[in-house]
Amino acid sequence: MEIKEVTSEEAEEIQKEEPGKVLRKSDKILDNAKENLSPAEIAKVDEILQSLQRDVNCLHDGTRFAKKKALERIRAQTSAKLEQGVLTGLFAGLCKPLLTLFHDSIEKCREMSVTMVTEITAQMSDIDVYLPYIVPMCVMRLGQKEIVEPSEEIRQLILELLIQIISLSPAEMPLYCQDIMLILVRTIADPFAEVKKLSCTCLINLTSVAPRQFQVGANVLLNPLLQSISHQHQKVRTLVIRALGALLNNGDNKMIEDIISHLAQRTFDPCPPVREAVYEVVGGWMITLLDRYSYFYKLLPLLLTGIEDEVPDIASKSLQMFETAGKQWEGENEQDIKDEKDFAAADPVYYGVLEGVTRPRLGCRILVTRNLSKILPGLLNDLNTWVDETRQKSVRLLYSLLLYSETSSTQHLEKILFALYKSCMEPGLSAEIDKCSQTLAQFISPVTWKPYVLTALAGASSGEVKSRVGVSPQLCTSCLRVLSSLITGSTSDLLLPIVPELLETICKPEVNESSHRPLYRELSAVVQSLLNVLGKNISEFSCQIFFLLLRLSSVNKENEEEREEVEKMFSLLASYQEIPVEELYVRHAPTLVEQLNGLHKEWTRHSPDHSLFGELLLRSGKTSATIMPGIYSIFRDCTSKEKDPELRMSMFTLLGRLLREAPVTSEAAQQFSVYSVEIIKEIIIPNLEWRAGRTAGSVRCAAISSLWALLRSQLLSSDQLKQVQKELMAQIVSSLDDDNCATRLVTCNCFNFLLKAGGKECFGPDELHTLYVELLKRLDDSSDELRVAVTSTFSTFFSLIPEDYDREFYKAHLQALYRGLLIHLDDPNQAIQEAVYKVLESAGKIHPQYLCEHIDNVKHKHRSSLYCDKLLALFRQ
């Protein structure tokens, strides 16, 4: 059975008519359908049409209910299984009334008529003859400037009908392509999501059956698609992206200029299917787009972004598409790359080190290399944008570009490094920046990147980074971060030639002295990288590494974790040289002290070198004795009266700790002992002089504490004590009356120690008589702790009274002592009473009679006569 088709001229004429005229002309064309039917089929058709005649009439003039019932009965007849000939003839008779209902005012009638046309045509093997009637009616409903059809559901049904028509009559679509495109221009912008999705599907299907005709007016579909690409429904966004892929493949390739930015935004889409659609479309363009060579620089960033997608399946598909594109490019340019293939160098070491990383094929590498200069400027700008997601995507893309371009990135090295410095200052990019930096180092020799990195670290300027590098500790921190990764990505053999200059720069004060705490974390990472990469070759740079580790140790006093890392690096440095850690101090401490000796005059309490000096002394142990000449001059100058009080207090604290922990070996003790007198005369005594103010009082407290540490360390011999006794005792006596209670207490301890150490040789009666008055005053001190300490000093004092002491001649002194002590024998504090009692037990032996006389005179005044009675019983036996 054959249906007489309408000629192209007739169809074009029909489509220019109004829908009413189209339907009026339908009788002529539809009557031709019966000419090809058998008599039996004609009879069957006539029988059905006759039974439906009343229903057909109701479709024109019936009420809402009548039309609905009529359509239901007609649908029941057409939905039954009929032969193709009968169905064709039946639809020929029903086509006009059903299509007329496309314009009916009743929504349900329009819906049922569209549904019935869709269902009937779906059963027919050939619908070409009906297209001149169906398509124009669809255009009238959906293709006007303002869409006539108000119902979203019916617009959806009409689009489903069009999609079915395209699949059933692909050969006829070139003729109706422009009409369908007219509809799509309106429906793609439809607010109803389902209509948008069907419109995109219809567009994709249309491009496959009428590519040449579609190309003529494809541009008009671009704006509606771009307006819908950010729709809230992910399925709409996905289909719009695929529709854009079909549009560009079958339209003007210049549209890519407008499309590419919208696709780039979709790479940030939170829904994986949307991103996958972007990468599939771009991958397809890389292979099939006619002008793809002109647009590779726009397509490559998107596809390479897909390779770094967080979803493994998407990343794998993107990589496969890029490999396919690279393979195709190799085939198309076989002659141009023949030499590169035939004489290819061995794969870089990088690909044998990292698990799962294989070298990209040649075509892919060449594509990236040739377009790198066009991609990098925009990408490096995006690295420093304020949007977190953009920075994340950009740094991942940069890694892919560096991986594929290999050594070709050398010509852009300065710009890349500066972008990495800036990016390190942004949160959340550290791991990706490390990855990029290590990749750079794998392909570019340290000799090449050294000038740029050291220029940044040193604060010098040149080229692109002029006056923008080294001006802030944050940027210096970023430089160190990048440097650490560059070192990690290098090999020992390549790195060794630049290490001297590298360490020279890092050891400069402007690099390793900062109040910016994160800088030291990155400095630690640089040292760790050097140790890991150089291994035993680090020995020749041991002194600089030792200095940097001390610097790190001096600033990480409160962070236990960071201190542990520094300790591990100390151990690693020593193990590479096969020596104990202590030997590092023996070898390098003198050199460091010599370097600090020329700088200490400018120190303040917060100077980094001051902290470094303290850390060196406290960690040196027995080695500190060997560097006494150097550290003595530093202590002397930093505790002079002209220096900042905070610095002086800090130095005294350090001195006291050093003296308390002084080594016990004879050799080391001898070294300390040599400087004991100088320390007392030139450092401690000048700072014990009284000056007004609390700050000065704190300095005196620190100084007397250092003296106490020196005395207790037993580094001062009796001969040395005689050298300083007179001058020292004068200051100690003065300090007993200090406003600071702690100063008075420590002074009392020093007083007691000096009395014991000097003994009768240094303290005769005349010297003792000048001292007891100050001790008696301290028994009235506000601090009970100090008063108890004074009683201990008095015990030492009385033990120094010689046996040939002229008791009668010095009677006045003894009486003053007894009177002063007896007053405190009645102290409210029981501990003071007991302490004074013990003193009087020893003091009474000097002249018991005088003591008993004084006790008798004051006994009746005491609250309790217990201790008086004990003393009387003791000395009147």
PDB file of N, CA and C in Angstrom, residues 174-207:
ATOM      1  N   PRO A 174      14.102  17.989   6.642  1.00  0.00           N
ATOM      2  CA  PRO A 174      14.704  19.178   6.020  1.00  0.00           C
ATOM      3  C   PRO A 174      13.663  20.190   5.575  1.00  0.00           C
ATOM      4  N   LEU A 175      12.494  19.704   5.173  1.00  0.00           N
ATOM      5  CA  LEU A 175      11.439  20.588   4.701  1.00  0.00           C
ATOM      6  C   LEU A 175      10.798  21.375   5.831  1.00  0.00           C
ATOM      7  N   TYR A 176      10.756  20.784   7.009  1.00  0.00           N
ATOM      8  CA  TYR A 176      10.056  21.407   8.140  1.00  0.00           C
ATOM      9  C   TYR A 176      11.023  21.904   9.212  1.00  0.00           C
ATOM     10  N   CYS A 177      12.281  21.867   8.902  1.00  0.00           N
ATOM     11  CA  CYS A 177      13.289  22.234   9.898  1.00  0.00           C
ATOM     12  C   CYS A 177      13.094  23.652  10.418  1.00  0.00           C
ATOM     13  N   GLN A 178      12.881  24.606   9.531  1.00  0.00           N
ATOM     14  CA  GLN A 178      12.756  25.993   9.953  1.00  0.00           C
ATOM     15  C   GLN A 178      11.525  26.214  10.812  1.00  0.00           C
ATOM     16  N   ASP A 179      10.408  25.498  10.477  1.00  0.00           N
ATOM     17  CA  ASP A 179       9.203  25.627  11.300  1.00  0.00           C
ATOM     18  C   ASP A 179       9.437  25.109  12.710  1.00  0.00           C
ATOM     19  N   ILE A 180      10.086  23.963  12.803  1.00  0.00           N
ATOM     20  CA  ILE A 180      10.340  23.397  14.129  1.00  0.00           C
ATOM     21  C   ILE A 180      11.308  24.292  14.915  1.00  0.00           C
ATOM     22  N   MET A 181      12.274  24.856  14.224  1.00  0.00           N
ATOM     23  CA  MET A 181      13.203  25.769  14.908  1.00  0.00           C
ATOM     24  C   MET A 181      12.475  27.007  15.422  1.00  0.00           C
ATOM     25  N   LEU A 182      11.470  27.445  14.664  1.00  0.00           N
ATOM     26  CA  LEU A 182      10.669  28.578  15.107  1.00  0.00           C
ATOM     27  C   LEU A 182       9.965  28.258  16.427  1.00  0.00           C
ATOM     28  N   ILE A 183       9.508  27.026  16.546  1.00  0.00           N
ATOM     29  CA  ILE A 183       8.880  26.581  17.797  1.00  0.00           C
ATOM     30  C   ILE A 183       9.911  26.511  18.918  1.00  0.00           C
ATOM     31  N   LEU A 184      11.080  25.944  18.617  1.00  0.00           N
ATOM     32  CA  LEU A 184      12.091  25.748  19.649  1.00  0.00           C
ATOM     33  C   LEU A 184      12.601  27.063  20.213  1.00  0.00           C
ATOM     34  N   VAL A 185      12.678  28.084  19.392  1.00  0.00           N
ATOM     35  CA  VAL A 185      13.115  29.390  19.881  1.00  0.00           C
ATOM     36  C   VAL A 185      12.237  29.838  21.047  1.00  0.00           C
ATOM     37  N   ARG A 186      10.932  29.528  20.951  1.00  0.00           N
ATOM     38  CA  ARG A 186       9.995  29.938  22.012  1.00  0.00           C
ATOM     39  C   ARG A 186      10.005  28.955  23.187  1.00  0.00           C
ATOM     40  N   THR A 187      10.012  27.676  22.865  1.00  0.00           N
ATOM     41  CA  THR A 187       9.823  26.690  23.940  1.00  0.00           C
ATOM     42  C   THR A 187      11.082  26.464  24.778  1.00  0.00           C
ATOM     43  N   ILE A 188      12.246  26.705  24.207  1.00  0.00           N
ATOM     44  CA  ILE A 188      13.465  26.563  25.020  1.00  0.00           C
ATOM     45  C   ILE A 188      13.467  27.576  26.160  1.00  0.00           C
ATOM     46  N   ALA A 189      12.866  28.736  25.894  1.00  0.00           N
ATOM     47  CA  ALA A 189      12.775  29.771  26.923  1.00  0.00           C
ATOM     48  C   ALA A 189      11.541  29.621  27.793  1.00  0.00           C
ATOM     49  N   ASP A 190      10.779  28.542  27.590  1.00  0.00           N
ATOM     50  CA  ASP A 190       9.556  28.309  28.361  1.00  0.00           C
ATOM     51  C   ASP A 190       9.879  28.175  29.848  1.00  0.00           C
ATOM     52  N   PRO A 191       9.059  28.738  30.728  1.00  0.00           N
ATOM     53  CA  PRO A 191       9.338  28.620  32.171  1.00  0.00           C
ATOM     54  C   PRO A 191       9.117  27.215  32.724  1.00  0.00           C
ATOM     55  N   PHE A 192       8.382  26.375  31.993  1.00  0.00           N
ATOM     56  CA  PHE A 192       8.080  25.028  32.465  1.00  0.00           C
ATOM     57  C   PHE A 192       9.266  24.110  32.173  1.00  0.00           C
ATOM     58  N   ALA A 193       9.807  23.462  33.243  1.00  0.00           N
ATOM     59  CA  ALA A 193      11.033  22.674  33.107  1.00  0.00           C
ATOM     60  C   ALA A 193      10.890  21.530  32.116  1.00  0.00           C
ATOM     61  N   GLU A 194       9.742  20.840  32.135  1.00  0.00           N
ATOM     62  CA  GLU A 194       9.554  19.704  31.233  1.00  0.00           C
ATOM     63  C   GLU A 194       9.552  20.146  29.779  1.00  0.00           C
ATOM     64  N   VAL A 195       8.972  21.318  29.526  1.00  0.00           N
ATOM     65  CA  VAL A 195       8.966  21.853  28.153  1.00  0.00           C
ATOM     66  C   VAL A 195      10.390  22.148  27.711  1.00  0.00           C
ATOM     67  N   LYS A 196      11.202  22.716  28.609  1.00  0.00           N
ATOM     68  CA  LYS A 196      12.600  22.991  28.279  1.00  0.00           C
ATOM     69  C   LYS A 196      13.338  21.706  27.918  1.00  0.00           C
ATOM     70  N   LYS A 197      13.152  20.673  28.732  1.00  0.00           N
ATOM     71  CA  LYS A 197      13.860  19.416  28.484  1.00  0.00           C
ATOM     72  C   LYS A 197      13.453  18.810  27.142  1.00  0.00           C
ATOM     73  N   LEU A 198      12.145  18.808  26.844  1.00  0.00           N
ATOM     74  CA  LEU A 198      11.679  18.256  25.568  1.00  0.00           C
ATOM     75  C   LEU A 198      12.176  19.095  24.394  1.00  0.00           C
ATOM     76  N   SER A 199      12.265  20.398  24.606  1.00  0.00           N
ATOM     77  CA  SER A 199      12.752  21.275  23.532  1.00  0.00           C
ATOM     78  C   SER A 199      14.205  20.954  23.199  1.00  0.00           C
ATOM     79  N   CYS A 200      15.001  20.738  24.240  1.00  0.00           N
ATOM     80  CA  CYS A 200      16.408  20.396  24.012  1.00  0.00           C
ATOM     81  C   CYS A 200      16.526  19.042  23.307  1.00  0.00           C
ATOM     82  N   THR A 201      15.727  18.088  23.750  1.00  0.00           N
ATOM     83  CA  THR A 201      15.738  16.771  23.090  1.00  0.00           C
ATOM     84  C   THR A 201      15.327  16.896  21.631  1.00  0.00           C
ATOM     85  N   CYS A 202      14.298  17.697  21.362  1.00  0.00           N
ATOM     86  CA  CYS A 202      13.835  17.912  19.987  1.00  0.00           C
ATOM     87  C   CYS A 202      14.926  18.546  19.139  1.00  0.00           C
ATOM     88  N   LEU A 203      15.631  19.525  19.720  1.00  0.00           N
ATOM     89  CA  LEU A 203      16.719  20.184  18.984  1.00  0.00           C
ATOM     90  C   LEU A 203      17.814  19.178  18.629  1.00  0.00           C
ATOM     91  N   ILE A 204      18.212  18.360  19.618  1.00  0.00           N
ATOM     92  CA  ILE A 204      19.274  17.383  19.380  1.00  0.00           C
ATOM     93  C   ILE A 204      18.862  16.408  18.274  1.00  0.00           C
ATOM     94  N   ASN A 205      17.608  15.944  18.333  1.00  0.00           N
ATOM     95  CA  ASN A 205      17.117  15.006  17.313  1.00  0.00           C
ATOM     96  C   ASN A 205      17.053  15.665  15.935  1.00  0.00           C
ATOM     97  N   LEU A 206      16.659  16.932  15.917  1.00  0.00           N
ATOM     98  CA  LEU A 206      16.521  17.635  14.637  1.00  0.00           C
ATOM     99  C   LEU A 206      17.875  17.810  13.960  1.00  0.00           C
ATOM    100  N   THR A 207      18.921  18.099  14.750  1.00  0.00           N
ATOM    101  CA  THR A 207      20.240  18.294  14.139  1.00  0.00           C
ATOM    102  C   THR A 207      20.761  17.012  13.489  1.00  0.00           C
TER     103      THR A 207
END
